[in-house]
Amino acid sequence: MKFFVDTADVAAIKELNDLGMVDGVTTNPSLILKSGRDIAEVTKEICDLVDGPVSAEVVAEKADDMIREGKHLAKIAENITVKVPLTWDGLKACRVLSDEGYMVNVTLCFSAAQALLAAKAGATFISPFIGRLDDINLDGMDLIADIREIYDNYGYETEILAASIRSVSHITDAAKIGADVITAPPSVIKAMANHVLTDKGLAQFNADWAQTGQKIG
Ligand code: G3P
């Protein structure tokens, strides 16, 4: 499973990237706002740091404007993936951009029907939003499973990029279903290392070790 980091926080990306945990990055207008940085500047910095795809999102609503913005963003670096919303215009932009060889991430996907359209429009990635479905008492993980089944039925190569990840179990559940990629905030990826029994076991080992009076090295 590929791990993308869902942030425009360069220091946080660097920490995970240094561990070899980062296969790509996703950003969106809200994350750019949160970073307080200029979009071109921060995106370039991220692209210089990370080898894998870095999603940068268009903000236009008409297909022609999305295509223009997407091409502009793609000039930042070779590993830019143009992110477009799952609207009819977004699908048109996806078709044109992917036909011209750009990587395209279709975002704000909330149904299997939308995901099927994105695959047919040539999307490189489809981004179903798990957490936001859970927020309205639907099961985001059911959507991941439905898309996996549909894509496998027909051999679509569009990668399922499970997004709006809020918890460690979102990641492990998406992995069990076979999502190709997860994108998660750095805090959630780091939380994967935590377990109460690890903490308890370590405390016991340290206490017992202290009683031996020994030192290593
Ligand atoms: O990748 C999409 C993600 O940024 C949305 O996450 O937590 O704002 O729903 P969230």
PDB file of C-alpha atoms and ligand atoms in Angstrom, residues 6 26 28 31 83 107 127 129 131-132 135 163-166 183, ligand 1:
ATOM      1  CA  ASP A   6      -2.297  14.811   3.322  1.00  0.00           C
ATOM      2  CA  THR A  26      -1.868  15.447  -1.429  1.00  0.00           C
ATOM      3  CA  ASN A  28      -6.001  21.022  -1.329  1.00  0.00           C
ATOM      4  CA  LEU A  31      -4.386  22.683   3.427  1.00  0.00           C
ATOM      5  CA  LYS A  83      -6.388  17.505  -8.714  1.00  0.00           C
ATOM      6  CA  THR A 107     -11.275  14.419  -5.647  1.00  0.00           C
ATOM      7  CA  SER A 127     -10.171  10.115  -4.003  1.00  0.00           C
ATOM      8  CA  PHE A 129     -13.573  10.763   1.219  1.00  0.00           C
ATOM      9  CA  GLY A 131     -14.250  10.596   7.063  1.00  0.00           C
ATOM     10  CA  ARG A 132     -16.745  12.995   5.553  1.00  0.00           C
ATOM     11  CA  ASP A 135     -19.529  12.375   9.521  1.00  0.00           C
ATOM     12  CA  ALA A 163      -8.834  10.160   1.546  1.00  0.00           C
ATOM     13  CA  SER A 164     -10.375  12.082   4.430  1.00  0.00           C
ATOM     14  CA  ILE A 165      -8.669   9.591   6.735  1.00  0.00           C
ATOM     15  CA  ARG A 166      -9.196  10.419  10.385  1.00  0.00           C
ATOM     16  CA  THR A 183      -3.612   9.796   2.121  1.00  0.00           C
TER      17      THR A 183
HETATM   18  O1  G3P B   1      -7.570  14.336   1.099  1.00  0.00           O
HETATM   19  C1  G3P B   1      -8.781  14.930   1.444  1.00  0.00           C
HETATM   20  C2  G3P B   1      -8.734  15.415   2.825  1.00  0.00           C
HETATM   21  O2  G3P B   1      -7.868  16.497   2.927  1.00  0.00           O
HETATM   22  C3  G3P B   1     -10.034  15.746   3.409  1.00  0.00           C
HETATM   23  O3  G3P B   1      -9.909  15.413   4.729  1.00  0.00           O
HETATM   24  O4  G3P B   1     -10.434  15.480   7.112  1.00  0.00           O
HETATM   25  O5  G3P B   1     -10.856  17.499   5.649  1.00  0.00           O
HETATM   26  O6  G3P B   1     -12.293  15.482   5.459  1.00  0.00           O
HETATM   27  P1  G3P B   1     -10.938  15.999   5.793  1.00  0.00           P
END
